[in-house]
N, CA, C and O atoms as a Tripos MOL2 file, in Angstrom:
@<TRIPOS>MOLECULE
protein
  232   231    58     0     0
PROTEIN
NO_CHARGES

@<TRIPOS>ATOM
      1 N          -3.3630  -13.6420   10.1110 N.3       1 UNK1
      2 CA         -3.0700  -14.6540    9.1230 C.3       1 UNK1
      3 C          -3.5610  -14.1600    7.7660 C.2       1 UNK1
      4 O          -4.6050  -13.5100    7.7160 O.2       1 UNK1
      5 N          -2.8140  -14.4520    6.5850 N.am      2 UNK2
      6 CA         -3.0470  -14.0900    5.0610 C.3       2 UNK2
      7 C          -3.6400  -14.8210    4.6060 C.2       2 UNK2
      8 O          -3.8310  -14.5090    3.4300 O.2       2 UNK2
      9 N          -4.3450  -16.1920    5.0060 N.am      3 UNK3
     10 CA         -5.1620  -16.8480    4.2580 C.3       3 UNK3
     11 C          -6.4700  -16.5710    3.5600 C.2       3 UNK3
     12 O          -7.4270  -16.8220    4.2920 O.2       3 UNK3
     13 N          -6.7210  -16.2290    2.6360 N.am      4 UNK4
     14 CA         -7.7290  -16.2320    1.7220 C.3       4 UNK4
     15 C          -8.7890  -17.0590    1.6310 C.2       4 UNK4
     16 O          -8.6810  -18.2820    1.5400 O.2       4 UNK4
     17 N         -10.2060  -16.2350    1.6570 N.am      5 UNK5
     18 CA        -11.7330  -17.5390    1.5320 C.3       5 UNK5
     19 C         -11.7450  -18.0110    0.0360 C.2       5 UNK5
     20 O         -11.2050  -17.5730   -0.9800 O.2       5 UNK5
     21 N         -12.3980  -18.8550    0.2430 N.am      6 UNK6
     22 CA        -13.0640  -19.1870   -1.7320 C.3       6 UNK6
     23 C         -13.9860  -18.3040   -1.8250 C.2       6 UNK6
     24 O         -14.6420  -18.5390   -2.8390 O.2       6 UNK6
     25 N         -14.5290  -17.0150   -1.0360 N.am      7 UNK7
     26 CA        -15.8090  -15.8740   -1.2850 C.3       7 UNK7
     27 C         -14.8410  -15.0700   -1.2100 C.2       7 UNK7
     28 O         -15.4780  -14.0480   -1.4620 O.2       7 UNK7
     29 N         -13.4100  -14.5890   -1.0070 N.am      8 UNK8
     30 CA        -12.9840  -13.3620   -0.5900 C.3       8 UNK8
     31 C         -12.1940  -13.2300   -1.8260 C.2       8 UNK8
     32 O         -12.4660  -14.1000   -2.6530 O.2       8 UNK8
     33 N         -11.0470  -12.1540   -2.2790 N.am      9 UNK9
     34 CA        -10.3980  -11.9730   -2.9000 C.3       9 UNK9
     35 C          -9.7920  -13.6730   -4.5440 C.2       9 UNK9
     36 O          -9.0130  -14.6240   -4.4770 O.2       9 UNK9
     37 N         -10.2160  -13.4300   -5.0630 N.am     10 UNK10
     38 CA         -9.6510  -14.5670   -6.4510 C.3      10 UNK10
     39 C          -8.1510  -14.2630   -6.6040 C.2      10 UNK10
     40 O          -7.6520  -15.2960   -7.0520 O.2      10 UNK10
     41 N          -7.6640  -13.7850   -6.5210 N.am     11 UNK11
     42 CA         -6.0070  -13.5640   -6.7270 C.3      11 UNK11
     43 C          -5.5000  -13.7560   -4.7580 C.2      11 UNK11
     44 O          -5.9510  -13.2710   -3.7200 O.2      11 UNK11
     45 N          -4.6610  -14.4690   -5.0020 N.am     12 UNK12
     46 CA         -3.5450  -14.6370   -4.0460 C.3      12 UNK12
     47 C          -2.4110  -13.8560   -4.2300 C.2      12 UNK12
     48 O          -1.9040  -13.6020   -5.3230 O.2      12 UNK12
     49 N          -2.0260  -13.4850   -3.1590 N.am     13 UNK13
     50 CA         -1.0090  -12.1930   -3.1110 C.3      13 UNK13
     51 C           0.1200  -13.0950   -2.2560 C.2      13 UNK13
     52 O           0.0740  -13.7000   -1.1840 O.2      13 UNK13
     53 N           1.4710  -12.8140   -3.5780 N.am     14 UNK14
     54 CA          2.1930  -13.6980   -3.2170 C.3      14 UNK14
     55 C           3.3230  -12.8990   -2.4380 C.2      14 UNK14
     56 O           4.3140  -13.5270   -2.0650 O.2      14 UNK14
     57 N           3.2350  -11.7790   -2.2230 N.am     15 UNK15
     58 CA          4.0680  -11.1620   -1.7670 C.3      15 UNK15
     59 C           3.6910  -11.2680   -0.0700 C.2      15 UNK15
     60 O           4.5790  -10.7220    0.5830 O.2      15 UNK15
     61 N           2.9200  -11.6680    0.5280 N.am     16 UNK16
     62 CA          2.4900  -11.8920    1.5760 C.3      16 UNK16
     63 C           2.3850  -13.6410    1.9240 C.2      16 UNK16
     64 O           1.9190  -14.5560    1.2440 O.2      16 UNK16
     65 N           3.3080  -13.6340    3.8530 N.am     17 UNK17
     66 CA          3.8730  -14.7500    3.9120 C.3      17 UNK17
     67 C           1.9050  -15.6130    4.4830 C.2      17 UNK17
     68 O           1.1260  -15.1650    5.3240 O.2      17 UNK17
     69 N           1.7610  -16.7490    3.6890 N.am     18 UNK18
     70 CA          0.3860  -17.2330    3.9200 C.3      18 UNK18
     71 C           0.4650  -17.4180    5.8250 C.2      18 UNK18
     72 O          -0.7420  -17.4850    6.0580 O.2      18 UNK18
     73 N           0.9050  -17.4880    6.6970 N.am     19 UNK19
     74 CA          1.0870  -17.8410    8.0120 C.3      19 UNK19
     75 C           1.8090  -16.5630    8.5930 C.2      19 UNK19
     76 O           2.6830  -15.8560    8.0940 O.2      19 UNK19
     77 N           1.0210  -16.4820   10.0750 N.am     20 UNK20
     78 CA          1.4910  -15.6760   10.5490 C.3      20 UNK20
     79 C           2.7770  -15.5030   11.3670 C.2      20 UNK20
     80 O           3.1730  -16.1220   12.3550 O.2      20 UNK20
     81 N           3.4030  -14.3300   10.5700 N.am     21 UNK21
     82 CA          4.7320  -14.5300   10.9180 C.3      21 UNK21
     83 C           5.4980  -14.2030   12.7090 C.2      21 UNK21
     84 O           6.6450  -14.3690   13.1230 O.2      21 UNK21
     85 N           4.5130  -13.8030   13.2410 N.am     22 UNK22
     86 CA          4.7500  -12.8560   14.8200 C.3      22 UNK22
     87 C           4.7730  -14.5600   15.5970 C.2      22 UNK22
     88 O           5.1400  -14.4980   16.7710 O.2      22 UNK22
     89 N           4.4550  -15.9370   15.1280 N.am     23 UNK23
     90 CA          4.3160  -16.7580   15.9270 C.3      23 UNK23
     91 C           5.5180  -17.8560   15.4750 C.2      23 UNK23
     92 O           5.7630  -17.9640   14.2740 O.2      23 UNK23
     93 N           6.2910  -18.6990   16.4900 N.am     24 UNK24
     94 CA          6.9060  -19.4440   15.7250 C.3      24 UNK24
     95 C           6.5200  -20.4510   15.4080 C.2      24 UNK24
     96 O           7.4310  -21.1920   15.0400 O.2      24 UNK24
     97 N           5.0040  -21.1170   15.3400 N.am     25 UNK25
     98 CA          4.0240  -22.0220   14.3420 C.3      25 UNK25
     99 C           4.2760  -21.3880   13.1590 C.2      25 UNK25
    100 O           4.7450  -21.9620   12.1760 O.2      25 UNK25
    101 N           3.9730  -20.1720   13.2070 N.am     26 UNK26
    102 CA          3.7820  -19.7630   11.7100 C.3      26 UNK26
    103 C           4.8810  -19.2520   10.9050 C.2      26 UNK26
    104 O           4.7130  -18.9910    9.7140 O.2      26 UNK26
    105 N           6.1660  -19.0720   11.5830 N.am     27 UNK27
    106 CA          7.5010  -18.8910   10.9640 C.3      27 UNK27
    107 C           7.6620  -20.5360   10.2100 C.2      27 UNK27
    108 O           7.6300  -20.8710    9.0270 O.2      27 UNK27
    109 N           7.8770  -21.4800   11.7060 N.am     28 UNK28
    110 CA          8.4180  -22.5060   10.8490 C.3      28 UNK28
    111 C           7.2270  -23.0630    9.8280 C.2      28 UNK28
    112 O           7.7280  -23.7060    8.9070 O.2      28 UNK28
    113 N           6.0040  -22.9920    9.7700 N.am     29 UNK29
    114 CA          5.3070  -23.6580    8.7390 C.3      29 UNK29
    115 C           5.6210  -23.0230    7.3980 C.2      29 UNK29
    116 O           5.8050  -23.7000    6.3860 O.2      29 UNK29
    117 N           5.6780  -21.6530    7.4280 N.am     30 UNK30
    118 CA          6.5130  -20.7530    5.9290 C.3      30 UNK30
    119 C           7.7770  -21.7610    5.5320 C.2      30 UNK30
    120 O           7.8820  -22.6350    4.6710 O.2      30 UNK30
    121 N           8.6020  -21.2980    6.4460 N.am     31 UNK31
    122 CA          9.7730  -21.8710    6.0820 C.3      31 UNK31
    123 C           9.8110  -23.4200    5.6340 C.2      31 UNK31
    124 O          10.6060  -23.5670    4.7060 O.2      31 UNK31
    125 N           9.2410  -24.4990    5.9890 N.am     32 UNK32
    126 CA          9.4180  -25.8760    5.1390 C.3      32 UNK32
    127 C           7.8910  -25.5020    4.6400 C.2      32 UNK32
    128 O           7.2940  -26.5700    4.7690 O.2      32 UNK32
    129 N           7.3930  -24.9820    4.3710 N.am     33 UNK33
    130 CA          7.0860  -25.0690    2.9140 C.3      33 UNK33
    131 C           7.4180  -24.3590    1.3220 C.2      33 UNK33
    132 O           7.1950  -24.6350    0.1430 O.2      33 UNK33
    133 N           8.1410  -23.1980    2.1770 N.am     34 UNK34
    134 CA          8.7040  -22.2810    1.0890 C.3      34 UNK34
    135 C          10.3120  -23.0760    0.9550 C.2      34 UNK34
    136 O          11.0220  -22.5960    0.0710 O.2      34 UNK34
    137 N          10.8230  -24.0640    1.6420 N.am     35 UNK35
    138 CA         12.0740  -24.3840    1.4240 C.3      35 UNK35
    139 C          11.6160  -26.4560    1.0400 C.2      35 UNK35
    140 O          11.3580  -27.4190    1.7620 O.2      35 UNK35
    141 N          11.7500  -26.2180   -0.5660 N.am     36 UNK36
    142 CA         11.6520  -27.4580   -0.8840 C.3      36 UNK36
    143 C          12.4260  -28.4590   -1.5380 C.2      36 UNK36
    144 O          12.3470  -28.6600   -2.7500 O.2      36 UNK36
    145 N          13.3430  -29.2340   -0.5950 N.am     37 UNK37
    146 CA         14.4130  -30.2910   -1.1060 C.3      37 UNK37
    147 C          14.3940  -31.2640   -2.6090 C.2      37 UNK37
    148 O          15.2060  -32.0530   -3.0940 O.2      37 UNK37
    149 N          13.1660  -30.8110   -3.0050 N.am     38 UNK38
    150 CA         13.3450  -31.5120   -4.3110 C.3      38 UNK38
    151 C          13.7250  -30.3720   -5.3410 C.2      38 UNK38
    152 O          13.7270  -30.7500   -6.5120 O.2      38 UNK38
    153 N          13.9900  -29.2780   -5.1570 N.am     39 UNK39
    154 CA         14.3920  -28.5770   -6.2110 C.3      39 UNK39
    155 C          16.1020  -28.6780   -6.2880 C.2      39 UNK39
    156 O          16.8580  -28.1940   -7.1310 O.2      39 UNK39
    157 N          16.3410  -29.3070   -5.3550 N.am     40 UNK40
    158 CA         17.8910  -29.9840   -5.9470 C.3      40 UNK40
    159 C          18.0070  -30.3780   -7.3570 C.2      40 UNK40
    160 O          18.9150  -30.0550   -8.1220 O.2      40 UNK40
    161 N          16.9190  -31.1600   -7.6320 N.am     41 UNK41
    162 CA         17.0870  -31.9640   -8.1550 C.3      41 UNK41
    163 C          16.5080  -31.7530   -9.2810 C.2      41 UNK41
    164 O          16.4280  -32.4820  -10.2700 O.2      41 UNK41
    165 N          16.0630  -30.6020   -9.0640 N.am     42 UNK42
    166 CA         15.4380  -29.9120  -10.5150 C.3      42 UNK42
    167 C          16.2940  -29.0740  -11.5120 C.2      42 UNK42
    168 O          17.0990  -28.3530  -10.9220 O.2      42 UNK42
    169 N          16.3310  -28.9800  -12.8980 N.am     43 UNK43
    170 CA         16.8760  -28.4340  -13.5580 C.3      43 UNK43
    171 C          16.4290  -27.4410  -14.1810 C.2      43 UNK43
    172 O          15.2630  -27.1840  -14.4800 O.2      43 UNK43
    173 N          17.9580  -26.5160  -14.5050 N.am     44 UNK44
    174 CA         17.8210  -24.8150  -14.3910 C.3      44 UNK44
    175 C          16.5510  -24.5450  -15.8050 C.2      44 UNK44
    176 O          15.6490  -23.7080  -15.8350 O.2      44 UNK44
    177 N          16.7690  -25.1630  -16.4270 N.am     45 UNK45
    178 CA         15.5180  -25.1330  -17.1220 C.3      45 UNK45
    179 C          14.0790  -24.8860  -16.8200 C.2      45 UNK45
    180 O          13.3040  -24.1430  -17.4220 O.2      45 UNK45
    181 N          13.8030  -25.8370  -15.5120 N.am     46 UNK46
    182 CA         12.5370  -26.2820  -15.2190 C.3      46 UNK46
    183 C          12.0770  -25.3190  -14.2440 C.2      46 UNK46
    184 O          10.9030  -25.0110  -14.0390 O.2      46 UNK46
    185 N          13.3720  -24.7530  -13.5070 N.am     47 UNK47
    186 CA         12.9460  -23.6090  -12.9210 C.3      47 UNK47
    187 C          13.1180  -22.3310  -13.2710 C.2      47 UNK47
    188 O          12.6290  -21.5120  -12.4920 O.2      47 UNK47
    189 N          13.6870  -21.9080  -14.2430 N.am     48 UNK48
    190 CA         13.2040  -20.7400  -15.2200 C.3      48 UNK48
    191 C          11.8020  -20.5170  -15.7280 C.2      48 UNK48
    192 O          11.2010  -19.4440  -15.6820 O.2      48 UNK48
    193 N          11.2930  -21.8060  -16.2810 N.am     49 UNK49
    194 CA          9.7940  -22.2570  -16.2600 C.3      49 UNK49
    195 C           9.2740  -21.2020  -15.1280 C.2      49 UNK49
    196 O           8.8500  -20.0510  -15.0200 O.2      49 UNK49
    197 N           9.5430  -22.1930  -14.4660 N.am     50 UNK50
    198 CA          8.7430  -21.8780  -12.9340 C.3      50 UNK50
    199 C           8.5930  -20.1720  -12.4520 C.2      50 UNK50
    200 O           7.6140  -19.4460  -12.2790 O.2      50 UNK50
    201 N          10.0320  -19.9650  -12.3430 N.am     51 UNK51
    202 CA          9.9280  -18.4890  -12.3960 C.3      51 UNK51
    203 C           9.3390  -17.4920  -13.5350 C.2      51 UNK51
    204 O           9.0470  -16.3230  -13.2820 O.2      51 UNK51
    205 N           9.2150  -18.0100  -14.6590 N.am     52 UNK52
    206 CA          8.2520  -17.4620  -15.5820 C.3      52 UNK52
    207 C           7.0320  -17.1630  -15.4590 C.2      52 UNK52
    208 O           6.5840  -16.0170  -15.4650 O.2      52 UNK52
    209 N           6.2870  -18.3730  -15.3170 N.am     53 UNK53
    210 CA          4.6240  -18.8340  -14.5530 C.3      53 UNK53
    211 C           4.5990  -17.3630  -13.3620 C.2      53 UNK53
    212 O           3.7800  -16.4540  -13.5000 O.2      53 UNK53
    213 N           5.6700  -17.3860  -12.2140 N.am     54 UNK54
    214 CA          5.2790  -17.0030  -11.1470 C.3      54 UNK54
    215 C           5.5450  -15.2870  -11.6430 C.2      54 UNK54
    216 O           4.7300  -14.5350  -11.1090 O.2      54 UNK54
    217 N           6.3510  -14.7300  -12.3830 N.am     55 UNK55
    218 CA          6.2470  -13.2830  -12.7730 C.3      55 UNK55
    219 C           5.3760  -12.9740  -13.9470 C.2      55 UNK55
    220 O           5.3680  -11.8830  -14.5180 O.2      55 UNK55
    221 N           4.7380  -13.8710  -14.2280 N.am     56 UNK56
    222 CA          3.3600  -13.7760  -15.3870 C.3      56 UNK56
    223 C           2.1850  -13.5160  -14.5860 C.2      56 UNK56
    224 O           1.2750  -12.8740  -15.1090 O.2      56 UNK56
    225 N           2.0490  -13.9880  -13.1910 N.am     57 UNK57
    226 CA          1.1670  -13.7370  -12.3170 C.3      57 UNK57
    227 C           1.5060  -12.2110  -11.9010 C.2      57 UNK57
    228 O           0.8360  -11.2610  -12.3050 O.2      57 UNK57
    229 N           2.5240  -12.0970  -11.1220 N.am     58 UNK58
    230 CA          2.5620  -11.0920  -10.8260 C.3      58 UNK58
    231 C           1.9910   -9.5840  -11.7850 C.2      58 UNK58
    232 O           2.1040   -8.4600  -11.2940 O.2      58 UNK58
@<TRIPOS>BOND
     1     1     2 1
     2     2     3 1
     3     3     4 2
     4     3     5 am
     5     5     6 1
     6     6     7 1
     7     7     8 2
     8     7     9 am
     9     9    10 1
    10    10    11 1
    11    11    12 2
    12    11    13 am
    13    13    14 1
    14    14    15 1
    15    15    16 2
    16    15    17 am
    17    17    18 1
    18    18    19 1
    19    19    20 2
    20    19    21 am
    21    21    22 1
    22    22    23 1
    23    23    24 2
    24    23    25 am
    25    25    26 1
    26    26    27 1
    27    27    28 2
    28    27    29 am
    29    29    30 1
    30    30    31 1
    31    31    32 2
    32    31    33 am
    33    33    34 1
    34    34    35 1
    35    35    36 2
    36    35    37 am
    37    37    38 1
    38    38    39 1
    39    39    40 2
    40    39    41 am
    41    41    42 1
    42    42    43 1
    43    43    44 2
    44    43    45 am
    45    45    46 1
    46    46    47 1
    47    47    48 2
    48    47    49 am
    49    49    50 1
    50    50    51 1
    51    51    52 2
    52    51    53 am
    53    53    54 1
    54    54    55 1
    55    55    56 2
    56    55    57 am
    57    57    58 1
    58    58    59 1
    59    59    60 2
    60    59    61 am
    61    61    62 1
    62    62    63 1
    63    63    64 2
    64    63    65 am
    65    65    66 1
    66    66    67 1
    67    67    68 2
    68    67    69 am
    69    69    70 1
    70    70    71 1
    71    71    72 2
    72    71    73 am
    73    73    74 1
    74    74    75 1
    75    75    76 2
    76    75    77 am
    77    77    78 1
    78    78    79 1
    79    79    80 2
    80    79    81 am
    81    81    82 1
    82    82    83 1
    83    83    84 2
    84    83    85 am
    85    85    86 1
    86    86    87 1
    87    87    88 2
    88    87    89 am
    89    89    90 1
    90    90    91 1
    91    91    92 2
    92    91    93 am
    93    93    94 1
    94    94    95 1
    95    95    96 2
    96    95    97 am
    97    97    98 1
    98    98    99 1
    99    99   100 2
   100    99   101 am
   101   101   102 1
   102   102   103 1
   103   103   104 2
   104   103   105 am
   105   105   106 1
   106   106   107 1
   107   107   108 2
   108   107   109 am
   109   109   110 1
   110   110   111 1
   111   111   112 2
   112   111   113 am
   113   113   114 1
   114   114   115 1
   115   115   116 2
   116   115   117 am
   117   117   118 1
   118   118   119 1
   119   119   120 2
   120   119   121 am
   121   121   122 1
   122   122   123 1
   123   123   124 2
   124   123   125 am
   125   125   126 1
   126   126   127 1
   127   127   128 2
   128   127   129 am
   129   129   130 1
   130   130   131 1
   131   131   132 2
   132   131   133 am
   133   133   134 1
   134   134   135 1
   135   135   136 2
   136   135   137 am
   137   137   138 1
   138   138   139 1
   139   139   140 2
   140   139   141 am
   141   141   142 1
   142   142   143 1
   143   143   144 2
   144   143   145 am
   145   145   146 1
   146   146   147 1
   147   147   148 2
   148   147   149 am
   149   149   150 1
   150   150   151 1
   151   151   152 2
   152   151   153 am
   153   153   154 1
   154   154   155 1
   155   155   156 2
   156   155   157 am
   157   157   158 1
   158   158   159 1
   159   159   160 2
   160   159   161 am
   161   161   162 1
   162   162   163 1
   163   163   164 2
   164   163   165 am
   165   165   166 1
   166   166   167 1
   167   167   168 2
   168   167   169 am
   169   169   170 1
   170   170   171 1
   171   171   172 2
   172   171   173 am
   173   173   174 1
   174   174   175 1
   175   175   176 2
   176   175   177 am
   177   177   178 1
   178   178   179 1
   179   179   180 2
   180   179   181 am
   181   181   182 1
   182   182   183 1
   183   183   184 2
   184   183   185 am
   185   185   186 1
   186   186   187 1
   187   187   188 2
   188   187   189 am
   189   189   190 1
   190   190   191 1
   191   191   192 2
   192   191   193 am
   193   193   194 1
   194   194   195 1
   195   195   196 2
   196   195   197 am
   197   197   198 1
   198   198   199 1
   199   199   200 2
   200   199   201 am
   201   201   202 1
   202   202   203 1
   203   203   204 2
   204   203   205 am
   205   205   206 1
   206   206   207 1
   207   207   208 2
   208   207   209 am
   209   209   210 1
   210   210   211 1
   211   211   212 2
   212   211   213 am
   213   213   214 1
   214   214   215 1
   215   215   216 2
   216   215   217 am
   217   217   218 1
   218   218   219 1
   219   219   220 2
   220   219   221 am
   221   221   222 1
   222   222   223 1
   223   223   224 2
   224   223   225 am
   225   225   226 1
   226   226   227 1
   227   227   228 2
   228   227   229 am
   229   229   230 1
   230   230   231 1
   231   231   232 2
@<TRIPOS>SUBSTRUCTURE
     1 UNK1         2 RESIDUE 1 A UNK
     2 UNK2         6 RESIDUE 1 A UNK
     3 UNK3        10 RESIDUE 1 A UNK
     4 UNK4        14 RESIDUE 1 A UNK
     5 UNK5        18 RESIDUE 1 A UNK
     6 UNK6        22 RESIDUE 1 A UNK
     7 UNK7        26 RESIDUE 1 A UNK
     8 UNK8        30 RESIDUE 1 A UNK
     9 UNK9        34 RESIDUE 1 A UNK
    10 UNK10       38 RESIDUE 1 A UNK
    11 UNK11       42 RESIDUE 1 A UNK
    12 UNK12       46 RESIDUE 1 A UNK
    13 UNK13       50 RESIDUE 1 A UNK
    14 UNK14       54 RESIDUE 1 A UNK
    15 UNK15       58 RESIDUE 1 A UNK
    16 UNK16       62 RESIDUE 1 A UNK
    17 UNK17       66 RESIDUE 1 A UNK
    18 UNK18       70 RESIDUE 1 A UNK
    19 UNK19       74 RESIDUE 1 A UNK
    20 UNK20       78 RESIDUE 1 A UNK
    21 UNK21       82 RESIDUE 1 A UNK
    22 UNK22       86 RESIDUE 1 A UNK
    23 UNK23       90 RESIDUE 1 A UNK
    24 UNK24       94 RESIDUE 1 A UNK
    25 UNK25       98 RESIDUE 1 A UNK
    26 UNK26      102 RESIDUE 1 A UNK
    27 UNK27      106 RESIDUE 1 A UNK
    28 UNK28      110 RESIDUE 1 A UNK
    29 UNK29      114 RESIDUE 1 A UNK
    30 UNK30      118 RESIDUE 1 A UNK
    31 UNK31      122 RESIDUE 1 A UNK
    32 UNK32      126 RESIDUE 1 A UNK
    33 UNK33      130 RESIDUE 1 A UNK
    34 UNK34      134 RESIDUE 1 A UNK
    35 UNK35      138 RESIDUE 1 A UNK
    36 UNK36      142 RESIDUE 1 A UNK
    37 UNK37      146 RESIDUE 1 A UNK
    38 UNK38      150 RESIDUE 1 A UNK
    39 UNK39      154 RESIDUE 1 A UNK
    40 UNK40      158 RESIDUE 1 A UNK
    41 UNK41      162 RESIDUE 1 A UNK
    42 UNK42      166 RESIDUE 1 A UNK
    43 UNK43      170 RESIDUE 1 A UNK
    44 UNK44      174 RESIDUE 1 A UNK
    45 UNK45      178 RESIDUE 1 A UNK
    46 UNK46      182 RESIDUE 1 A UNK
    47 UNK47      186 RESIDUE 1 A UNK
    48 UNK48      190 RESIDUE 1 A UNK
    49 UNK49      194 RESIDUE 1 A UNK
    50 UNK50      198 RESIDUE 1 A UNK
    51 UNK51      202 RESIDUE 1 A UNK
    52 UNK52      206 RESIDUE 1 A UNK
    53 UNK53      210 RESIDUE 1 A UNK
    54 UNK54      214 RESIDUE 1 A UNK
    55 UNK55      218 RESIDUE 1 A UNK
    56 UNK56      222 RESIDUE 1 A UNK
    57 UNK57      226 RESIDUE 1 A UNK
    58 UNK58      230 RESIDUE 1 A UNK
């Protein structure tokens, strides 16, 4: 599992899935949380934002 302590590493590495992927607990918990139905409803604006924030981290 990729989960991170509050003593271990300060940066989260987003390129790594937080749950382990070899189990299917940890497939489907990725998947509804990485797949979120309110971004329907979000606009292309707000997620350009978003994708901004997230390659400023990177």
């Amino acid at each position: 599992m990729a989960e991170q302590s509050l003593a271990g590493s300060s940066r989260i590495d987003l390129d790594e899935p937080r749950y382990d992927q070899n189990t299917f607990k940890g497939r489907a918990k990725h998947f509804f949380i990485t797949t979120n139905p309110l971004n329907l409803f979000t606009s292309s604006s707000q997620l350009a934002s978003a994708k901004t924030i997230v390659e400023g981290y990177r």
